Amino acid sequence: THPVIAGNSPQPFTSYTDITFALPVQSTATLRIHDALGRLVATLVDGVCEAGSHHARFDAGGLPAGVYTARLDTPAGSAQRVMLMLR
């Protein structure tokens, strides 16, 4: 089975949002945030994670309002979630 980004809260968000994701088995995982132009703006997770549910906080305090994408990559597959930041 594949990794899942269950969601982010709050959505939309103003300065930060908590991203919930789940891994079916222990594996290396990378959770990155990209802006609407595809530029990397943050790496929240980069390493081995246990199986189960996890949370990561995205602090967007210095970034402009807009659409951001959370992308979770593991050897088993990838998952994405679109997030909206308002100011």
Short mmCIF file of N, CA and C in Angstrom, two decimals:
data_model
loop_
_atom_site.label_atom_id
_atom_site.label_comp_id
_atom_site.label_asym_id
_atom_site.label_seq_id
_atom_site.Cartn_x
_atom_site.Cartn_y
_atom_site.Cartn_z
N THR A 1 0.83 -1.19 0.00
CA THR A 1 0.00 0.00 0.00
C THR A 1 0.87 1.25 0.00
N HIS A 2 0.26 2.38 -0.29
CA HIS A 2 0.98 3.62 -0.47
C HIS A 2 0.87 4.54 0.74
N PRO A 3 1.77 5.51 0.85
CA PRO A 3 1.64 6.51 1.91
C PRO A 3 0.44 7.40 1.63
N VAL A 4 -0.07 8.04 2.68
CA VAL A 4 -1.26 8.89 2.56
C VAL A 4 -1.03 10.19 3.30
N ILE A 5 -1.40 11.30 2.67
CA ILE A 5 -1.50 12.57 3.40
C ILE A 5 -2.97 12.73 3.74
N ALA A 6 -3.29 12.57 5.01
CA ALA A 6 -4.68 12.57 5.43
C ALA A 6 -5.30 13.96 5.37
N GLY A 7 -4.49 14.99 5.51
CA GLY A 7 -5.02 16.35 5.45
C GLY A 7 -4.14 17.32 6.18
N ASN A 8 -4.60 18.56 6.19
CA ASN A 8 -3.92 19.58 6.97
C ASN A 8 -4.96 20.42 7.69
N SER A 9 -4.56 20.93 8.84
CA SER A 9 -5.50 21.68 9.66
C SER A 9 -4.76 22.85 10.33
N PRO A 10 -5.28 24.05 10.28
CA PRO A 10 -6.51 24.43 9.58
C PRO A 10 -6.30 24.49 8.07
N GLN A 11 -7.41 24.46 7.35
CA GLN A 11 -7.40 24.57 5.88
C GLN A 11 -8.60 25.39 5.48
N PRO A 12 -8.46 26.57 4.89
CA PRO A 12 -7.18 27.23 4.62
C PRO A 12 -6.51 27.70 5.91
N PHE A 13 -5.23 28.07 5.79
CA PHE A 13 -4.47 28.49 6.96
C PHE A 13 -3.90 29.89 6.75
N THR A 14 -3.44 30.51 7.85
CA THR A 14 -2.89 31.86 7.74
C THR A 14 -1.38 31.89 7.92
N SER A 15 -0.85 31.30 8.96
CA SER A 15 0.60 31.33 9.15
C SER A 15 1.21 29.95 9.35
N TYR A 16 0.42 29.00 9.82
CA TYR A 16 0.93 27.64 9.96
C TYR A 16 -0.22 26.65 9.76
N THR A 17 0.16 25.43 9.45
CA THR A 17 -0.81 24.34 9.34
C THR A 17 -0.14 23.04 9.76
N ASP A 18 -0.89 22.14 10.36
CA ASP A 18 -0.39 20.84 10.76
C ASP A 18 -0.82 19.81 9.72
N ILE A 19 0.15 19.09 9.18
CA ILE A 19 -0.08 18.10 8.14
C ILE A 19 -0.04 16.71 8.77
N THR A 20 -1.08 15.92 8.53
CA THR A 20 -1.14 14.55 9.03
C THR A 20 -0.90 13.59 7.87
N PHE A 21 0.01 12.65 8.09
CA PHE A 21 0.28 11.65 7.06
C PHE A 21 0.46 10.29 7.71
N ALA A 22 0.25 9.25 6.91
CA ALA A 22 0.34 7.88 7.43
C ALA A 22 1.20 7.02 6.51
N LEU A 23 1.98 6.15 7.13
CA LEU A 23 2.81 5.19 6.41
C LEU A 23 2.37 3.77 6.78
N PRO A 24 2.19 2.91 5.79
CA PRO A 24 1.74 1.54 6.09
C PRO A 24 2.82 0.69 6.75
N VAL A 25 4.09 1.00 6.47
CA VAL A 25 5.22 0.27 7.05
C VAL A 25 6.33 1.27 7.36
N GLN A 26 7.26 0.88 8.21
CA GLN A 26 8.41 1.74 8.47
C GLN A 26 9.18 1.94 7.17
N SER A 27 9.55 3.18 6.88
CA SER A 27 10.32 3.45 5.66
C SER A 27 10.92 4.84 5.72
N THR A 28 11.82 5.10 4.79
CA THR A 28 12.31 6.46 4.64
C THR A 28 11.19 7.29 4.04
N ALA A 29 11.10 8.53 4.47
CA ALA A 29 10.04 9.40 3.99
C ALA A 29 10.59 10.83 3.88
N THR A 30 10.11 11.53 2.88
CA THR A 30 10.44 12.94 2.71
C THR A 30 9.13 13.69 2.49
N LEU A 31 8.88 14.69 3.32
CA LEU A 31 7.70 15.54 3.18
C LEU A 31 8.19 16.94 2.85
N ARG A 32 7.89 17.38 1.63
CA ARG A 32 8.35 18.67 1.15
C ARG A 32 7.16 19.55 0.78
N ILE A 33 7.36 20.85 0.92
CA ILE A 33 6.34 21.83 0.55
C ILE A 33 6.85 22.62 -0.64
N HIS A 34 5.99 22.75 -1.66
CA HIS A 34 6.32 23.52 -2.86
C HIS A 34 5.29 24.63 -3.05
N ASP A 35 5.75 25.75 -3.64
CA ASP A 35 4.81 26.83 -3.94
C ASP A 35 4.11 26.54 -5.26
N ALA A 36 3.25 27.46 -5.70
CA ALA A 36 2.44 27.25 -6.91
C ALA A 36 3.30 27.14 -8.18
N LEU A 37 4.54 27.65 -8.13
CA LEU A 37 5.45 27.55 -9.29
C LEU A 37 6.32 26.31 -9.23
N GLY A 38 6.12 25.48 -8.20
CA GLY A 38 6.88 24.25 -8.08
C GLY A 38 8.20 24.39 -7.34
N ARG A 39 8.47 25.57 -6.79
CA ARG A 39 9.72 25.78 -6.06
C ARG A 39 9.62 25.20 -4.66
N LEU A 40 10.68 24.54 -4.24
CA LEU A 40 10.75 23.98 -2.89
C LEU A 40 10.83 25.12 -1.88
N VAL A 41 9.93 25.14 -0.90
CA VAL A 41 9.96 26.18 0.13
C VAL A 41 10.28 25.62 1.51
N ALA A 42 10.09 24.31 1.72
CA ALA A 42 10.39 23.71 3.03
C ALA A 42 10.49 22.20 2.91
N THR A 43 11.35 21.62 3.73
CA THR A 43 11.41 20.17 3.91
C THR A 43 11.07 19.92 5.37
N LEU A 44 9.95 19.25 5.62
CA LEU A 44 9.46 19.03 6.98
C LEU A 44 9.91 17.71 7.57
N VAL A 45 10.05 16.69 6.74
CA VAL A 45 10.47 15.36 7.18
C VAL A 45 11.48 14.84 6.17
N ASP A 46 12.56 14.27 6.67
CA ASP A 46 13.57 13.68 5.78
C ASP A 46 14.32 12.61 6.56
N GLY A 47 13.79 11.39 6.53
CA GLY A 47 14.43 10.32 7.28
C GLY A 47 13.51 9.13 7.45
N VAL A 48 13.90 8.23 8.33
CA VAL A 48 13.13 7.01 8.58
C VAL A 48 11.99 7.33 9.53
N CYS A 49 10.79 6.88 9.17
CA CYS A 49 9.60 7.05 10.01
C CYS A 49 8.99 5.68 10.28
N GLU A 50 8.46 5.52 11.48
CA GLU A 50 7.77 4.29 11.85
C GLU A 50 6.44 4.18 11.09
N ALA A 51 5.91 2.98 11.01
CA ALA A 51 4.58 2.80 10.44
C ALA A 51 3.57 3.50 11.33
N GLY A 52 2.52 4.03 10.71
CA GLY A 52 1.46 4.67 11.48
C GLY A 52 1.28 6.12 11.10
N SER A 53 0.56 6.83 11.96
CA SER A 53 0.20 8.23 11.71
C SER A 53 1.26 9.17 12.26
N HIS A 54 1.51 10.26 11.52
CA HIS A 54 2.51 11.25 11.91
C HIS A 54 1.95 12.65 11.64
N HIS A 55 2.55 13.63 12.32
CA HIS A 55 2.16 15.03 12.14
C HIS A 55 3.42 15.86 11.90
N ALA A 56 3.30 16.85 11.04
CA ALA A 56 4.39 17.80 10.81
C ALA A 56 3.79 19.19 10.67
N ARG A 57 4.44 20.18 11.25
CA ARG A 57 3.93 21.56 11.19
C ARG A 57 4.68 22.33 10.11
N PHE A 58 3.90 22.99 9.24
CA PHE A 58 4.44 23.87 8.22
C PHE A 58 4.24 25.31 8.67
N ASP A 59 5.35 25.99 8.98
CA ASP A 59 5.32 27.38 9.40
C ASP A 59 5.60 28.23 8.17
N ALA A 60 4.59 28.93 7.68
CA ALA A 60 4.69 29.72 6.46
C ALA A 60 4.75 31.21 6.77
N GLY A 61 5.23 31.56 7.95
CA GLY A 61 5.22 32.94 8.41
C GLY A 61 5.82 33.95 7.44
N GLY A 62 6.91 33.61 6.75
CA GLY A 62 7.57 34.56 5.86
C GLY A 62 7.19 34.42 4.41
N LEU A 63 6.19 33.59 4.11
CA LEU A 63 5.83 33.32 2.72
C LEU A 63 4.56 34.07 2.31
N PRO A 64 4.41 34.34 1.02
CA PRO A 64 3.20 35.03 0.56
C PRO A 64 1.99 34.10 0.55
N ALA A 65 0.80 34.69 0.59
CA ALA A 65 -0.43 33.92 0.48
C ALA A 65 -0.46 33.22 -0.87
N GLY A 66 -1.13 32.09 -0.92
CA GLY A 66 -1.25 31.37 -2.19
C GLY A 66 -1.46 29.89 -2.00
N VAL A 67 -1.28 29.16 -3.08
CA VAL A 67 -1.46 27.72 -3.09
C VAL A 67 -0.11 27.04 -2.88
N TYR A 68 -0.09 26.07 -1.98
CA TYR A 68 1.11 25.29 -1.70
C TYR A 68 0.75 23.81 -1.80
N THR A 69 1.74 23.01 -2.14
CA THR A 69 1.54 21.56 -2.26
C THR A 69 2.46 20.84 -1.30
N ALA A 70 1.88 19.94 -0.51
CA ALA A 70 2.65 19.05 0.34
C ALA A 70 2.84 17.74 -0.43
N ARG A 71 4.09 17.29 -0.56
CA ARG A 71 4.38 16.05 -1.28
C ARG A 71 5.15 15.12 -0.36
N LEU A 72 4.60 13.92 -0.19
CA LEU A 72 5.20 12.89 0.63
C LEU A 72 5.75 11.81 -0.29
N ASP A 73 7.06 11.57 -0.22
CA ASP A 73 7.71 10.55 -1.05
C ASP A 73 8.29 9.45 -0.18
N THR A 74 8.02 8.19 -0.55
CA THR A 74 8.58 7.02 0.11
C THR A 74 8.97 6.02 -0.98
N PRO A 75 9.73 5.00 -0.65
CA PRO A 75 10.03 3.97 -1.66
C PRO A 75 8.77 3.28 -2.20
N ALA A 76 7.69 3.25 -1.41
CA ALA A 76 6.45 2.58 -1.83
C ALA A 76 5.58 3.46 -2.72
N GLY A 77 5.86 4.76 -2.78
CA GLY A 77 5.04 5.64 -3.59
C GLY A 77 5.01 7.05 -3.05
N SER A 78 4.14 7.86 -3.63
CA SER A 78 4.04 9.27 -3.26
C SER A 78 2.59 9.66 -3.03
N ALA A 79 2.42 10.77 -2.31
CA ALA A 79 1.09 11.35 -2.08
C ALA A 79 1.24 12.86 -2.09
N GLN A 80 0.19 13.55 -2.51
CA GLN A 80 0.19 15.01 -2.55
C GLN A 80 -1.09 15.56 -1.95
N ARG A 81 -0.99 16.80 -1.45
CA ARG A 81 -2.15 17.50 -0.91
C ARG A 81 -1.96 18.98 -1.22
N VAL A 82 -2.99 19.60 -1.77
CA VAL A 82 -2.97 21.04 -2.05
C VAL A 82 -3.49 21.79 -0.84
N MET A 83 -2.78 22.87 -0.48
CA MET A 83 -3.14 23.66 0.70
C MET A 83 -3.25 25.12 0.28
N LEU A 84 -4.13 25.85 0.94
CA LEU A 84 -4.34 27.26 0.61
C LEU A 84 -3.99 28.12 1.82
N MET A 85 -3.07 29.08 1.60
CA MET A 85 -2.71 30.00 2.67
C MET A 85 -3.30 31.37 2.36
N LEU A 86 -3.99 31.94 3.34
CA LEU A 86 -4.59 33.27 3.23
C LEU A 86 -3.87 34.23 4.16
N ARG A 87 -3.88 35.48 3.84
CA ARG A 87 -3.29 36.50 4.74
C ARG A 87 -4.36 37.46 5.16
#
